[in-house]
CSV table of C-alpha atoms and ligand atoms in Angstrom, one decimal:
chain,number,residue,atom,x,y,z
A,182,MET,CA,-1.4,-23.8,27.5
A,183,GLY,CA,0.3,-23.1,30.7
A,184,PHE,CA,1.6,-19.8,32.1
A,185,LEU,CA,5.3,-20.7,31.4
A,186,ASP,CA,4.5,-21.6,27.8
A,187,ARG,CA,2.9,-18.2,27.3
A,188,LEU,CA,5.8,-16.5,29.2
A,189,PHE,CA,8.3,-18.1,26.8
A,190,GLY,CA,6.2,-16.9,23.7
A,191,LYS,CA,4.6,-20.3,22.7
A,192,GLN,CA,1.7,-19.6,20.5
A,193,THR,CA,-1.7,-21.2,20.8
A,194,LYS,CA,-2.9,-23.3,17.8
A,195,GLU,CA,-5.2,-20.6,16.6
A,196,GLU,CA,-2.5,-18.0,16.8
A,197,GLU,CA,-0.2,-20.3,14.8
A,198,THR,CA,-2.8,-20.7,12.0
A,199,VAL,CA,-3.4,-16.9,12.0
A,200,THR,CA,0.3,-15.9,11.7
A,201,ASN,CA,1.6,-18.8,9.4
A,202,GLU,CA,-0.9,-18.2,6.6
A,203,LYS,CA,0.7,-16.4,3.7
A,204,LEU,CA,0.0,-12.7,3.6
A,205,ASN,CA,-2.0,-11.0,0.9
A,206,ILE,CA,-0.7,-7.6,0.0
A,207,GLY,CA,-2.2,-5.1,-2.4
A,208,ILE,CA,-0.1,-2.7,-4.4
A,209,ILE,CA,-2.5,0.2,-4.7
A,210,LEU,CA,-2.2,2.5,-7.7
A,211,GLY,CA,-3.0,5.9,-6.6
A,212,SER,CA,-3.6,7.8,-9.8
A,213,THR,CA,-6.5,7.1,-12.3
A,214,ARG,CA,-5.4,9.9,-14.9
A,215,GLN,CA,-5.4,8.9,-18.5
A,216,GLY,CA,-1.7,8.6,-19.6
A,217,ARG,CA,-0.7,8.0,-15.9
A,218,VAL,CA,2.7,6.4,-15.1
A,219,SER,CA,1.6,4.6,-11.9
A,220,PRO,CA,1.0,1.2,-13.7
A,221,GLN,CA,4.7,1.2,-14.6
A,222,VAL,CA,5.7,1.9,-11.1
A,223,GLY,CA,3.3,-0.6,-9.7
A,224,GLU,CA,4.5,-3.4,-12.0
A,225,TRP,CA,8.1,-2.7,-11.1
A,226,VAL,CA,7.3,-3.0,-7.3
A,227,LYS,CA,5.4,-6.1,-8.0
A,228,GLY,CA,8.3,-7.6,-10.0
A,229,ILE,CA,10.6,-7.1,-6.9
A,230,ALA,CA,7.9,-8.3,-4.5
A,231,ASP,CA,7.1,-11.4,-6.4
A,232,LYS,CA,10.7,-12.7,-5.8
A,233,ARG,CA,9.9,-12.7,-2.0
A,234,THR,CA,8.4,-15.6,-0.3
A,235,ASP,CA,6.3,-14.6,2.7
A,236,ALA,CA,3.4,-12.9,0.8
A,237,ASN,CA,1.2,-12.9,-2.3
A,238,TYR,CA,1.4,-9.5,-4.0
A,239,GLU,CA,-1.3,-8.2,-6.4
A,240,ILE,CA,-1.9,-4.8,-8.2
A,241,VAL,CA,-5.0,-3.1,-7.0
A,242,ASP,CA,-6.1,-0.4,-9.5
A,243,ILE,CA,-8.5,2.1,-8.1
A,244,ALA,CA,-9.6,2.9,-11.7
A,245,ASP,CA,-11.1,-0.7,-12.0
A,246,PHE,CA,-13.7,0.1,-9.3
A,247,ASN,CA,-15.3,3.1,-10.9
A,248,LEU,CA,-16.0,4.7,-7.5
A,249,PRO,CA,-18.2,7.7,-7.7
A,250,PHE,CA,-17.2,10.9,-5.8
A,251,LEU,CA,-18.1,10.1,-2.2
A,252,GLY,CA,-21.5,11.3,-1.1
A,253,THR,CA,-22.7,12.3,-4.6
A,254,THR,CA,-24.8,9.2,-5.3
A,255,ASP,CA,-27.0,6.8,-3.2
A,256,GLY,CA,-24.0,4.6,-2.9
A,257,SER,CA,-25.4,1.7,-4.7
A,258,GLU,CA,-22.7,1.4,-7.3
A,259,PRO,CA,-21.2,-2.1,-7.2
A,260,GLY,CA,-17.7,-0.8,-7.2
A,261,ILE,CA,-18.2,0.5,-3.7
A,262,GLY,CA,-18.9,-3.0,-2.4
A,263,ALA,CA,-16.3,-4.5,-4.5
A,264,TRP,CA,-13.6,-2.0,-3.3
A,265,ASN,CA,-14.5,-2.7,0.3
A,266,GLU,CA,-14.5,-6.5,-0.2
A,267,LYS,CA,-11.1,-6.3,-2.0
A,268,LEU,CA,-9.6,-4.2,0.9
A,269,ALA,CA,-11.1,-6.6,3.4
A,270,ASN,CA,-9.3,-9.6,1.9
A,271,LEU,CA,-5.9,-7.9,2.0
A,272,ASP,CA,-3.5,-7.9,5.1
A,273,GLY,CA,-1.4,-5.0,4.0
A,274,PHE,CA,-0.8,-2.4,1.3
A,275,VAL,CA,1.9,-0.7,-0.7
A,276,PHE,CA,0.7,2.7,-1.9
A,277,ILE,CA,2.0,3.9,-5.2
A,278,VAL,CA,1.8,7.6,-4.5
A,279,GLN,CA,2.2,10.5,-7.1
A,280,GLU,CA,2.4,14.1,-6.0
A,281,TYR,CA,-0.4,16.3,-7.1
A,282,ASN,CA,-0.4,19.9,-5.9
A,283,HIS,CA,1.9,18.8,-2.9
A,284,SER,CA,-0.6,16.1,-1.9
A,285,ILE,CA,-2.0,12.8,-3.0
A,286,THR,CA,-4.4,12.5,-5.8
A,287,GLY,CA,-8.1,13.2,-5.4
A,288,ALA,CA,-8.7,9.6,-6.6
A,289,LEU,CA,-6.7,8.1,-3.8
A,290,LYS,CA,-8.2,10.3,-1.1
A,291,ASN,CA,-11.7,9.4,-2.4
A,292,ALA,CA,-10.8,5.7,-2.4
A,293,LEU,CA,-9.3,6.0,1.1
A,294,ASP,CA,-12.6,7.7,2.3
A,295,PHE,CA,-14.7,4.9,0.8
A,296,ALA,CA,-13.7,2.3,3.4
A,297,ARG,CA,-13.1,2.3,7.2
A,298,GLU,CA,-12.9,-1.1,9.0
A,299,ALA,CA,-11.3,-2.7,5.8
A,300,TRP,CA,-8.3,-0.5,6.4
A,301,ASN,CA,-8.0,-0.8,10.2
A,302,ASN,CA,-5.1,-2.5,11.9
A,303,LYS,CA,-3.2,-3.3,8.6
A,304,ALA,CA,0.2,-2.2,7.6
A,305,ALA,CA,1.4,-0.1,4.6
A,306,GLY,CA,4.4,1.0,2.7
A,307,ILE,CA,4.7,4.0,0.4
A,308,VAL,CA,6.5,4.4,-2.9
A,309,SER,CA,6.1,7.9,-4.1
A,310,TYR,CA,7.2,10.0,-7.1
A,311,GLY,CA,7.3,13.5,-8.2
A,312,SER,CA,9.7,16.3,-8.6
A,313,THR,CA,10.9,16.0,-5.1
A,314,GLY,CA,10.3,12.2,-4.9
A,315,GLY,CA,6.6,12.7,-4.0
A,316,ALA,CA,7.7,13.4,-0.4
A,317,ARG,CA,5.0,16.0,0.3
A,318,ALA,CA,2.3,13.7,-0.9
A,319,ALA,CA,3.7,10.8,1.1
A,320,GLU,CA,3.7,12.8,4.4
A,321,HIS,CA,0.1,13.8,3.8
A,322,LEU,CA,-0.8,10.1,3.3
A,323,ARG,CA,0.9,9.2,6.7
A,324,GLY,CA,-1.5,11.6,8.4
A,325,ILE,CA,-4.4,9.9,6.8
A,326,CYS,CA,-3.1,6.5,7.6
A,327,GLY,CA,-3.1,7.4,11.3
A,328,GLU,CA,-6.8,8.2,11.3
A,329,LEU,CA,-7.6,5.0,9.3
A,330,LYS,CA,-5.5,2.9,11.8
A,331,ILE,CA,-3.0,1.9,9.0
A,332,ALA,CA,0.5,1.4,10.4
A,333,ASP,CA,2.7,3.0,7.8
A,334,VAL,CA,6.3,1.7,7.9
A,335,ARG,CA,9.3,3.9,8.0
A,336,THR,CA,11.3,2.9,4.9
A,337,HIS,CA,10.1,5.0,1.9
A,338,PRO,CA,11.4,4.6,-1.6
A,339,THR,CA,11.2,8.0,-3.3
A,340,LEU,CA,11.5,8.2,-7.1
A,341,SER,CA,12.4,11.3,-9.0
A,342,LEU,CA,10.5,12.5,-12.1
A,343,PHE,CA,14.0,13.8,-13.3
A,344,THR,CA,16.3,10.8,-12.7
A,345,ASP,CA,13.9,7.8,-12.7
A,346,PHE,CA,11.8,8.7,-15.7
A,347,VAL,CA,12.6,9.6,-19.2
A,348,ASN,CA,10.7,12.8,-20.2
A,349,GLY,CA,8.6,12.3,-17.1
A,350,SER,CA,6.7,9.5,-18.8
A,351,GLU,CA,8.9,6.4,-19.4
A,352,PHE,CA,9.9,4.9,-16.0
A,353,LYS,CA,13.6,3.8,-15.9
A,354,PRO,CA,14.3,3.5,-12.1
A,355,GLN,CA,17.8,3.7,-10.8
A,356,ASP,CA,19.3,0.5,-9.4
A,357,LEU,CA,19.8,2.2,-6.1
A,358,HIS,CA,16.2,1.9,-5.2
A,359,LEU,CA,16.1,-1.8,-5.2
A,360,ASP,CA,17.5,-2.4,-1.6
A,361,ASN,CA,15.1,0.3,-0.3
A,362,VAL,CA,12.1,-1.3,-1.9
A,363,ASN,CA,13.0,-4.7,-0.5
A,364,ALA,CA,13.6,-3.2,3.0
A,365,MET,CA,10.2,-1.5,2.8
A,366,LEU,CA,8.4,-4.7,1.7
A,367,GLY,CA,10.2,-6.5,4.6
A,368,GLU,CA,8.7,-4.0,7.0
A,369,VAL,CA,5.3,-4.2,5.5
A,370,GLU,CA,5.4,-8.0,5.8
A,371,GLN,CA,6.6,-8.1,9.4
A,372,TRP,CA,3.9,-5.7,10.6
A,373,SER,CA,1.1,-7.1,8.4
A,374,LYS,CA,1.8,-10.5,10.1
A,375,ALA,CA,1.9,-8.9,13.5
A,376,LEU,CA,-1.3,-7.0,13.1
A,377,LYS,CA,-3.2,-10.1,12.0
A,378,THR,CA,-3.2,-11.0,15.7
A,379,VAL,CA,-4.7,-7.7,16.7
A,380,ARG,CA,-7.6,-8.2,14.2
B,407,FMN,C1,-2.8,18.1,-11.3
B,407,FMN,C2,-1.4,17.8,-11.1
B,407,FMN,C3,-0.6,18.4,-10.1
B,407,FMN,C4,0.7,18.1,-9.9
B,407,FMN,N1,1.3,18.7,-8.9
B,407,FMN,C5,2.6,18.2,-8.6
B,407,FMN,C6,3.3,18.7,-7.6
B,407,FMN,O1,2.8,19.5,-6.6
B,407,FMN,N2,4.6,18.2,-7.2
B,407,FMN,C7,5.2,17.4,-8.1
B,407,FMN,O2,6.3,17.0,-7.8
B,407,FMN,N3,4.6,17.0,-9.3
B,407,FMN,C8,3.3,17.4,-9.5
B,407,FMN,N4,2.7,16.9,-10.7
B,407,FMN,C9,3.4,16.1,-11.6
B,407,FMN,C10,3.0,14.6,-11.3
B,407,FMN,O3,3.7,14.1,-10.1
B,407,FMN,C11,3.5,13.8,-12.5
B,407,FMN,O4,2.7,14.2,-13.6
B,407,FMN,C12,3.3,12.3,-12.2
B,407,FMN,O5,3.6,11.6,-13.4
B,407,FMN,C13,1.9,12.0,-12.0
B,407,FMN,O6,1.6,10.6,-11.7
B,407,FMN,P1,0.6,9.7,-12.6
B,407,FMN,O7,1.3,9.8,-14.1
B,407,FMN,O8,0.7,8.3,-12.1
B,407,FMN,O9,-0.7,10.3,-12.7
B,407,FMN,C14,1.4,17.2,-10.8
B,407,FMN,C15,0.6,16.6,-11.9
B,407,FMN,C16,-0.8,16.9,-12.0
B,407,FMN,C17,-1.5,16.3,-13.1
């Protein structure tokens, strides 16, 4: 391919293949607590995401991997390898984040710590909830994303325990969040696609 082709943005065959493949994006449930509401929130986001066309979305439940607490075992648990393999096969993430003591859950932090390269140069969106929309937890997560080379997008749907849940347990999201979720997903798809070329 000539200099002028490159100058005008023409892609090589290899670049075309990489950027035209459908994206795989994981919706990661951040809590593992019995009685948690995160599956309801994750399914709602997936329902919105599944109407889009540029990516395959799947729920990724940290609880399914039975991760031990980092460093307390010899590391031979099959869930550790399975967790890394799952992340390695994803191009981007949507973190479902709940606020625990003004931060993310220990389970999500542990799961973040259990991988490194599998997170690198990928994009992520955050959907959070709590008494103040989970904003403090989400901001903590953004700091961690920087260290793991995860590009977290700006648009951030925040759900309130008071107005988007009944009795703090039954999820009844207000319609106003729909546009925000779609805007966030659009940003995740754009950046996930762009970062494929970096990887
Ligand atoms: C240990 C713990 C600490 C919590 N701390 C906060 C907090 O600091 N701020 C807040 O808004 N909600 C807090 N909550 C309320 C949770 O955000 C709420 O229970 C939410 O449903 C938890 O998500 P989950 O059901 O998916 O686990 C806390 C809950 C737990 C269990």
